[in-house]
Amino acid sequence: MSTSSDRPDLAGLERAELEALFRGAGIPVFHARQVFRWIHRRGVTDFDAMTDLSRDLRADLSTRFTIETPKLVGRDVSSDGTEKLLFELGDRRRIESVFIPDTPLRTFCISSQVGCAMDCAFCLTGRMGFVRNLTAAEIVAQVRVLAQQLHLLEDRFNIVLMGMGEPLHNYEAVMSALRILNDDHGLAIHPRRVTLSTVGLVPAIDRLAREPLMPNLAISLHATTDAQRGAIVPINRKYPLEELVAACKRVPLKRRNRITFEYVLLDGVNDTPADARRLVTLLADVKAKVNLIPLNAAPGIPFDRPSDERVNIFARILAEHGMTVSVRKSRGRDIRAACGQLIVEGQKKSTGQRAASLM
Ligand code: SAH
C-alpha cells in the first residue's frame, strides 16, 4: 500500500493540468473532467464515492493518486454570526478562514499564506513573519470546506483574499486557485465575485492587470504620504505612493467598476481632516472607492481605534468631495476573526523573512 506522499495530489490541479496528467497516465481524458467535478463542484474527495466512474477505475485511481484536504480542527461562531474556521495543513501548519454571513452577500475570507512577510505595523498576522506560501490546493480547499460546512455548494457567495498573507506575494498559486474556482466544471465563481486585497506590490499589480481572469482589486493604502505609509506599511519604501497610484491607473476596469482603497484608521495617526483631504487629492484621477476600516485593536499593536465621531468626520470629508466611501463594520471581533486578527499561535518563524528582506 502506498502512502499519500508518493501519490500525486489532484486537489490543486487546474482542469487542463488534470487532463494532461490523466492523458499521460493512459486514462481517458473525459474521466479527468468527471473527477474535477466531483472534487470542485460536489466537494467529494473520496474516489470510492465517485459513482459515475467504474469500480475498477475508482480502485485504480486510488492506488495512483490522492486528493488531500486540510483538516478542519476548529470552528468558532461569533455573536454576530461570523464564523472562523481553523485548518491544519499537511505539515501541521495552521491557517484560518472566515465566513461573514451578510456583507450584504455571504462572504468567505480566505488566506493565501501561512503568516505574512509584509509586516504592517497594525496587523497581527504580520507579527508571525512569513512561514510559507499556501498551495493552490490549500487555497481552493478553504472555499470547498467552507461551502460544504455551511451548505453553500449550490449557492452564491463572494470570496475575499483578505485572510492571512499577501496574495500577490504568492502569485502563481493564487491565480491557479482562482482559475480552479472559476471553472465551469467547478464552482464557476465569476471573477467579479472575488476581491483580491494587496498591500501594493506594483509589478504584480501590472501582471494581474493582464490576466484574463482578473478579480476585483483592493489596495491597502492606509496613509497619504510616503513618510507615513513607509512607517506603517514597510513595502511602501520599495513601491512608493506615486508608483502605486500610477499602477492602479493602468489597471483596465470595466465600466462602473472601481478599485477599492482600504484605509485602516489609527487614532491620532492617519485619521485627521488633513489626511482625508490628502486622500481626496491622491485618488483624484483614479476610479476609486474608499473603504475605511477603524482599527481592530489588539494587545501588542501600538495603535488605538479612533472614536466613531472621528471616523464619521473623516468619511464626511471624503463624501463631500464626491468620493464613494464606506466604513467597514468590524465582524467577529469576539472570536478574533476581524481584519488583521488572524494569527495562529506557536508557529512564528523566528528567522522571519519580512518585507525588509524582500526589498
Ligand atoms: N495582505 C493583504 C490582505 C490581508 S489583510 C493586504 O494587505 O491587503 C486585509 C485588510 O485588513 C488589509 O487592508 C489590512 O491592512 C487590514 N488590517 C490588517 N490589520 C488590521 C487591523 N488590526 N485592524 C483593521 N484592519 C486591519
Short mmCIF file of C-alpha atoms and ligand atoms in Angstrom, two decimals:
data_model
loop_
_atom_site.label_atom_id
_atom_site.label_comp_id
_atom_site.label_asym_id
_atom_site.label_seq_id
_atom_site.Cartn_x
_atom_site.Cartn_y
_atom_site.Cartn_z
CA MET A 1 0.00 0.00 0.00
CA SER A 2 1.49 3.33 -0.98
CA THR A 3 1.40 6.30 1.36
CA SER A 4 -0.27 9.53 0.36
CA SER A 5 3.09 11.26 -0.06
CA ASP A 6 4.16 9.23 -3.09
CA ARG A 7 0.89 9.62 -4.93
CA PRO A 8 0.28 12.88 -6.80
CA ASP A 9 -2.38 15.05 -5.15
CA LEU A 10 -5.15 16.01 -7.57
CA ALA A 11 -6.72 18.68 -5.35
CA GLY A 12 -4.70 21.63 -6.63
CA LEU A 13 -4.69 20.87 -10.33
CA GLU A 14 -6.46 23.07 -12.83
CA ARG A 15 -8.73 21.09 -15.13
CA ALA A 16 -6.26 21.28 -18.02
CA GLU A 17 -3.49 20.01 -15.74
CA LEU A 18 -5.66 17.15 -14.53
CA GLU A 19 -6.49 16.24 -18.12
CA ALA A 20 -2.81 16.24 -19.04
CA LEU A 21 -1.99 14.04 -16.05
CA PHE A 22 -4.70 11.52 -16.99
CA ARG A 23 -3.66 11.55 -20.63
CA GLY A 24 -0.07 10.83 -19.60
CA ALA A 25 -1.27 8.01 -17.32
CA GLY A 26 -3.27 6.43 -20.13
CA ILE A 27 -6.64 7.23 -18.56
CA PRO A 28 -9.33 8.57 -20.94
CA VAL A 29 -9.38 12.32 -20.61
CA PHE A 30 -13.12 12.68 -20.03
CA HIS A 31 -12.59 10.97 -16.68
CA ALA A 32 -10.45 13.93 -15.64
CA ARG A 33 -13.47 16.15 -16.14
CA GLN A 34 -15.61 13.83 -14.03
CA VAL A 35 -13.05 13.76 -11.21
CA PHE A 36 -12.67 17.54 -11.36
CA ARG A 37 -16.43 17.95 -10.99
CA TRP A 38 -16.58 15.57 -8.05
CA ILE A 39 -13.86 17.46 -6.22
CA HIS A 40 -14.65 21.03 -7.03
CA ARG A 41 -18.37 21.15 -7.69
CA ARG A 42 -19.58 18.50 -5.29
CA GLY A 43 -16.86 18.56 -2.67
CA VAL A 44 -16.29 14.80 -2.91
CA THR A 45 -12.67 13.77 -2.38
CA ASP A 46 -13.06 10.05 -1.84
CA PHE A 47 -12.58 8.14 -5.11
CA ASP A 48 -14.90 5.42 -3.84
CA ALA A 49 -17.79 7.88 -3.73
CA MET A 50 -17.36 8.93 -7.38
CA THR A 51 -20.22 6.77 -8.51
CA ASP A 52 -20.18 7.58 -12.22
CA LEU A 53 -16.72 6.00 -12.50
CA SER A 54 -16.43 2.25 -12.83
CA ARG A 55 -15.44 0.29 -9.78
CA ASP A 56 -12.17 -0.70 -11.47
CA LEU A 57 -11.29 2.86 -12.36
CA ARG A 58 -12.04 4.05 -8.84
CA ALA A 59 -9.74 1.39 -7.43
CA ASP A 60 -7.06 2.23 -9.97
CA LEU A 61 -7.24 5.97 -9.25
CA SER A 62 -6.97 5.47 -5.52
CA THR A 63 -3.76 3.45 -5.88
CA ARG A 64 -2.21 6.07 -8.14
CA PHE A 65 -3.47 9.40 -6.84
CA THR A 66 -4.65 11.13 -3.72
CA ILE A 67 -6.98 14.07 -3.04
CA GLU A 68 -5.89 15.89 0.08
CA THR A 69 -7.97 18.30 2.17
CA PRO A 70 -6.61 20.33 5.08
CA LYS A 71 -8.12 19.13 8.32
CA LEU A 72 -10.76 21.33 9.91
CA VAL A 73 -9.62 21.48 13.53
CA GLY A 74 -11.61 24.37 14.94
CA ARG A 75 -14.71 26.39 14.37
CA ASP A 76 -15.78 29.45 16.35
CA VAL A 77 -19.05 31.29 15.92
CA SER A 78 -19.28 34.98 16.80
CA SER A 79 -22.29 36.58 18.41
CA ASP A 80 -22.74 38.47 15.10
CA GLY A 81 -22.90 35.28 13.03
CA THR A 82 -19.34 35.47 11.70
CA GLU A 83 -17.54 32.14 11.83
CA LYS A 84 -13.84 31.39 11.95
CA LEU A 85 -12.51 28.08 10.71
CA LEU A 86 -9.12 26.77 11.73
CA PHE A 87 -7.37 24.36 9.35
CA GLU A 88 -4.40 22.13 9.89
CA LEU A 89 -2.34 21.61 6.75
CA GLY A 90 -0.34 18.53 5.74
CA ASP A 91 2.78 19.84 7.50
CA ARG A 92 0.82 20.68 10.68
CA ARG A 93 0.93 24.40 9.96
CA ARG A 94 -2.34 26.15 10.65
CA ILE A 95 -4.37 28.78 8.86
CA GLU A 96 -7.69 30.48 9.42
CA SER A 97 -10.58 31.38 7.14
CA VAL A 98 -13.62 33.45 7.99
CA PHE A 99 -17.26 33.29 6.93
CA ILE A 100 -19.19 36.55 7.08
CA PRO A 101 -22.89 35.91 6.58
CA ASP A 102 -24.13 39.27 5.35
CA THR A 103 -21.93 41.93 3.76
CA PRO A 104 -24.59 42.03 2.14
CA LEU A 105 -23.91 38.75 0.36
CA ARG A 106 -22.27 35.84 2.14
CA THR A 107 -18.53 36.24 2.01
CA PHE A 108 -15.65 33.83 2.51
CA CYS A 109 -12.44 35.46 3.64
CA ILE A 110 -9.56 33.15 2.81
CA SER A 111 -5.83 33.02 3.46
CA SER A 112 -3.07 32.91 0.86
CA GLN A 113 -0.02 32.30 3.06
CA VAL A 114 0.93 30.97 6.48
CA GLY A 115 1.95 34.20 8.16
CA CYS A 116 2.93 37.20 6.08
CA ALA A 117 6.17 38.93 5.11
CA MET A 118 4.73 42.43 4.80
CA ASP A 119 4.95 43.34 8.49
CA CYS A 120 2.34 46.12 8.50
CA ALA A 121 2.57 47.86 11.86
CA PHE A 122 -1.06 47.28 12.91
CA CYS A 123 -1.59 43.70 11.72
CA LEU A 124 -1.28 40.66 13.96
CA THR A 125 -0.66 38.26 11.09
CA GLY A 126 2.40 40.34 10.22
CA ARG A 127 3.72 39.61 13.70
CA MET A 128 4.09 35.96 12.77
CA GLY A 129 6.51 36.76 10.00
CA PHE A 130 6.39 34.71 6.84
CA VAL A 131 6.20 30.96 7.25
CA ARG A 132 5.28 29.68 3.79
CA ASN A 133 3.07 30.09 0.76
CA LEU A 134 -0.13 28.11 0.52
CA THR A 135 -0.51 25.82 -2.48
CA ALA A 136 -3.35 26.26 -4.93
CA ALA A 137 -4.86 23.12 -3.37
CA GLU A 138 -4.81 24.69 0.09
CA ILE A 139 -6.35 27.93 -1.15
CA VAL A 140 -9.13 26.18 -3.05
CA ALA A 141 -9.76 23.77 -0.17
CA GLN A 142 -10.66 26.62 2.17
CA VAL A 143 -13.50 27.54 -0.17
CA ARG A 144 -14.56 23.93 -0.68
CA VAL A 145 -14.68 23.15 3.04
CA LEU A 146 -16.40 26.42 3.94
CA ALA A 147 -19.03 25.85 1.26
CA GLN A 148 -19.58 22.29 2.46
CA GLN A 149 -19.71 23.13 6.14
CA LEU A 150 -22.16 25.94 5.51
CA HIS A 151 -24.20 24.01 2.93
CA LEU A 152 -23.49 26.63 0.28
CA LEU A 153 -22.09 24.50 -2.55
CA GLU A 154 -25.20 25.31 -4.57
CA ASP A 155 -25.41 28.95 -3.53
CA ARG A 156 -23.77 32.19 -4.44
CA PHE A 157 -21.13 33.75 -2.27
CA ASN A 158 -18.26 36.19 -2.55
CA ILE A 159 -14.64 35.46 -1.88
CA VAL A 160 -12.19 37.98 -0.48
CA LEU A 161 -8.48 37.27 -0.33
CA MET A 162 -8.15 39.19 2.91
CA GLY A 163 -7.17 36.46 5.34
CA MET A 164 -3.63 35.67 6.32
CA GLY A 165 -0.92 36.58 3.86
CA GLU A 166 -0.24 38.83 0.90
CA PRO A 167 -1.88 37.22 -2.13
CA LEU A 168 0.33 38.91 -4.71
CA HIS A 169 3.39 37.59 -2.86
CA ASN A 170 2.07 34.10 -3.74
CA TYR A 171 1.02 35.00 -7.26
CA GLU A 172 1.13 31.66 -9.11
CA ALA A 173 -0.78 29.64 -6.54
CA VAL A 174 -3.39 32.35 -6.03
CA MET A 175 -4.09 32.69 -9.76
CA SER A 176 -4.18 28.95 -10.20
CA ALA A 177 -6.69 28.71 -7.36
CA LEU A 178 -8.83 31.42 -8.96
CA ARG A 179 -8.84 29.51 -12.26
CA ILE A 180 -9.98 26.33 -10.46
CA LEU A 181 -12.71 28.24 -8.62
CA ASN A 182 -13.83 29.89 -11.85
CA ASP A 183 -14.01 26.68 -13.88
CA ASP A 184 -17.46 25.86 -15.23
CA HIS A 185 -17.00 22.29 -14.09
CA GLY A 186 -16.19 23.51 -10.58
CA LEU A 187 -17.97 26.15 -8.55
CA ALA A 188 -17.94 28.55 -11.52
CA ILE A 189 -17.24 31.56 -9.34
CA HIS A 190 -17.14 34.63 -11.53
CA PRO A 191 -14.12 36.91 -11.03
CA ARG A 192 -16.44 39.77 -10.12
CA ARG A 193 -17.35 37.76 -7.02
CA VAL A 194 -13.71 37.66 -5.96
CA THR A 195 -11.76 40.53 -4.40
CA LEU A 196 -8.02 40.38 -4.06
CA SER A 197 -6.60 42.71 -1.43
CA THR A 198 -2.97 43.70 -1.73
CA VAL A 199 -0.54 45.84 0.16
CA GLY A 200 0.58 47.16 -3.24
CA LEU A 201 3.22 45.05 -4.97
CA VAL A 202 3.43 47.19 -8.09
CA PRO A 203 4.92 44.71 -10.62
CA ALA A 204 2.39 42.09 -9.54
CA ILE A 205 -0.47 44.59 -9.94
CA ASP A 206 0.69 45.19 -13.53
CA ARG A 207 0.80 41.47 -14.11
CA LEU A 208 -2.64 40.99 -12.60
CA ALA A 209 -4.00 43.68 -14.89
CA ARG A 210 -3.16 41.45 -17.87
CA GLU A 211 -4.87 38.33 -16.52
CA PRO A 212 -7.86 37.01 -18.41
CA LEU A 213 -9.48 36.26 -15.05
CA MET A 214 -8.98 39.43 -13.18
CA PRO A 215 -10.62 39.70 -9.75
CA ASN A 216 -11.75 42.95 -8.18
CA LEU A 217 -8.81 44.78 -6.73
CA ALA A 218 -8.50 46.26 -3.27
CA ILE A 219 -5.42 48.23 -2.26
CA SER A 220 -4.40 48.55 1.37
CA LEU A 221 -3.47 52.21 1.29
CA HIS A 222 -3.66 53.38 4.93
CA ALA A 223 -1.71 56.62 4.53
CA THR A 224 -1.33 59.57 2.19
CA THR A 225 2.34 60.48 2.46
CA ASP A 226 5.36 58.29 1.78
CA ALA A 227 6.82 59.14 5.17
CA GLN A 228 3.75 57.88 6.97
CA ARG A 229 2.99 54.95 4.72
CA GLY A 230 6.61 53.86 4.82
CA ALA A 231 6.40 53.79 8.61
CA ILE A 232 3.28 51.63 8.85
CA VAL A 233 3.40 49.64 5.59
CA PRO A 234 7.10 48.84 5.05
CA ILE A 235 6.71 47.77 1.42
CA ASN A 236 5.97 51.42 0.61
CA ARG A 237 9.71 52.03 0.86
CA LYS A 238 10.08 49.85 -2.20
CA TYR A 239 6.91 50.88 -4.05
CA PRO A 240 6.06 54.44 -3.01
CA LEU A 241 2.65 56.04 -3.36
CA GLU A 242 3.24 57.66 -6.71
CA GLU A 243 4.19 54.35 -8.32
CA LEU A 244 1.32 52.55 -6.60
CA VAL A 245 -1.28 55.06 -7.73
CA ALA A 246 0.18 55.04 -11.26
CA ALA A 247 -0.12 51.24 -11.36
CA CYS A 248 -3.74 51.49 -10.24
CA LYS A 249 -4.47 53.86 -13.10
CA ARG A 250 -3.04 51.31 -15.55
CA VAL A 251 -5.48 48.62 -14.42
CA PRO A 252 -8.19 48.26 -17.06
CA LEU A 253 -11.57 48.49 -15.37
CA LYS A 254 -14.94 47.59 -16.74
CA ARG A 255 -17.49 50.34 -16.80
CA ARG A 256 -18.78 51.12 -13.32
CA ASN A 257 -16.06 49.02 -11.76
CA ARG A 258 -13.64 50.66 -9.34
CA ILE A 259 -10.63 49.87 -7.27
CA THR A 260 -11.29 49.74 -3.55
CA PHE A 261 -8.80 51.56 -1.37
CA GLU A 262 -8.74 50.21 2.15
CA TYR A 263 -7.74 52.67 4.80
CA VAL A 264 -7.24 51.50 8.37
CA LEU A 265 -7.93 54.42 10.68
CA LEU A 266 -5.41 54.73 13.50
CA ASP A 267 -6.41 57.15 16.22
CA GLY A 268 -4.44 60.39 16.01
CA VAL A 269 -2.08 58.96 13.38
CA ASN A 270 -3.68 58.92 9.93
CA ASP A 271 -7.25 59.98 10.71
CA THR A 272 -7.08 63.78 10.71
CA PRO A 273 -9.08 66.03 8.38
CA ALA A 274 -5.80 66.89 6.64
CA ASP A 275 -5.26 63.17 5.93
CA ALA A 276 -8.77 62.95 4.50
CA ARG A 277 -8.15 65.90 2.19
CA ARG A 278 -4.82 64.47 1.03
CA LEU A 279 -6.58 61.20 0.29
CA VAL A 280 -9.05 63.03 -1.94
CA THR A 281 -6.16 64.61 -3.87
CA LEU A 282 -4.18 61.38 -4.11
CA LEU A 283 -7.10 59.47 -5.64
CA ALA A 284 -8.47 62.33 -7.70
CA ASP A 285 -7.81 60.65 -11.07
CA VAL A 286 -8.42 57.06 -10.02
CA LYS A 287 -11.68 55.18 -10.39
CA ALA A 288 -11.78 54.59 -6.68
CA LYS A 289 -13.98 53.84 -3.75
CA VAL A 290 -12.67 54.08 -0.24
CA ASN A 291 -13.34 51.54 2.48
CA LEU A 292 -12.49 52.91 5.90
CA ILE A 293 -11.54 50.31 8.49
CA PRO A 294 -11.45 51.57 12.07
CA LEU A 295 -8.55 49.69 13.62
CA ASN A 296 -9.28 46.39 15.30
CA ALA A 297 -7.07 46.96 18.28
CA ALA A 298 -5.17 44.12 19.89
CA PRO A 299 -2.58 43.72 22.62
CA GLY A 300 0.84 44.34 21.14
CA ILE A 301 -0.50 46.60 18.39
CA PRO A 302 0.80 50.11 19.15
CA PHE A 303 -2.27 52.00 17.89
CA ASP A 304 -5.80 52.77 19.04
CA ARG A 305 -9.13 52.66 17.32
CA PRO A 306 -10.48 56.16 16.68
CA SER A 307 -13.84 57.22 18.06
CA ASP A 308 -16.91 56.87 15.85
CA GLU A 309 -17.01 60.63 15.69
CA ARG A 310 -13.51 60.86 14.20
CA VAL A 311 -14.39 58.12 11.73
CA ASN A 312 -17.54 59.98 10.70
CA ILE A 313 -15.72 63.27 10.21
CA PHE A 314 -13.12 61.54 8.03
CA ALA A 315 -15.82 59.80 5.99
CA ARG A 316 -17.80 63.00 5.58
CA ILE A 317 -14.84 64.90 4.14
CA LEU A 318 -14.37 62.21 1.50
CA ALA A 319 -18.07 62.14 0.68
CA GLU A 320 -18.25 65.94 0.44
CA HIS A 321 -15.56 65.75 -2.20
CA GLY A 322 -17.63 63.31 -4.22
CA MET A 323 -15.85 60.12 -3.23
CA THR A 324 -17.66 56.86 -2.67
CA VAL A 325 -16.89 55.86 0.87
CA SER A 326 -17.97 53.09 3.20
CA VAL A 327 -16.97 52.19 6.72
CA ARG A 328 -16.21 48.54 7.27
CA LYS A 329 -18.13 47.04 10.13
CA SER A 330 -15.92 45.06 12.39
CA ARG A 331 -17.13 41.48 12.35
CA GLY A 332 -16.29 38.61 14.61
CA ARG A 333 -14.11 40.58 16.99
CA ASP A 334 -15.19 38.40 19.95
CA ILE A 335 -13.67 35.34 18.25
CA ARG A 336 -10.65 37.25 16.93
CA ALA A 337 -11.80 36.88 13.35
CA ALA A 338 -11.78 40.56 12.40
CA CYS A 339 -9.40 42.14 9.89
CA GLY A 340 -5.81 41.86 10.95
CA GLN A 341 -6.58 39.49 13.82
CA LEU A 342 -5.82 36.21 12.14
CA ILE A 343 -2.85 34.61 13.75
CA VAL A 344 -2.22 31.08 14.78
CA GLU A 345 -0.07 30.89 17.86
CA GLY A 346 3.04 28.82 18.11
CA GLN A 347 4.21 28.85 14.51
CA LYS A 348 6.10 32.07 14.38
CA LYS A 349 9.20 31.70 12.35
CA SER A 350 11.99 33.29 14.33
CA THR A 351 14.14 33.96 11.29
CA GLY A 352 11.08 35.71 9.88
CA GLN A 353 11.61 36.71 6.29
CA ARG A 354 9.88 40.04 6.35
CA ALA A 355 9.33 42.87 4.00
CA ALA A 356 12.77 44.28 4.68
CA SER A 357 14.43 41.23 3.20
CA LEU A 358 12.25 41.47 0.11
CA MET A 359 13.37 44.96 -0.67
N1 SAH B 1 -2.10 41.39 2.61
C1 SAH B 1 -3.33 41.85 2.06
C2 SAH B 1 -4.58 41.18 2.58
C3 SAH B 1 -4.71 40.87 4.04
S1 SAH B 1 -5.39 41.93 5.22
C4 SAH B 1 -3.43 43.35 2.24
O1 SAH B 1 -2.58 43.91 2.89
O2 SAH B 1 -4.32 43.94 1.67
C5 SAH B 1 -6.91 42.58 4.76
C6 SAH B 1 -7.08 44.00 5.27
O3 SAH B 1 -7.12 44.06 6.71
C7 SAH B 1 -5.95 44.90 4.83
O4 SAH B 1 -6.47 46.11 4.36
C8 SAH B 1 -5.22 45.10 6.13
O5 SAH B 1 -4.43 46.27 6.10
C9 SAH B 1 -6.35 45.15 7.13
N2 SAH B 1 -5.91 45.04 8.51
C10 SAH B 1 -4.79 44.46 8.98
N3 SAH B 1 -4.71 44.59 10.32
C11 SAH B 1 -5.81 45.25 10.71
C12 SAH B 1 -6.31 45.68 11.97
N4 SAH B 1 -5.67 45.41 13.10
N5 SAH B 1 -7.48 46.34 12.00
C13 SAH B 1 -8.16 46.59 10.87
N6 SAH B 1 -7.74 46.19 9.66
C14 SAH B 1 -6.58 45.55 9.56
#
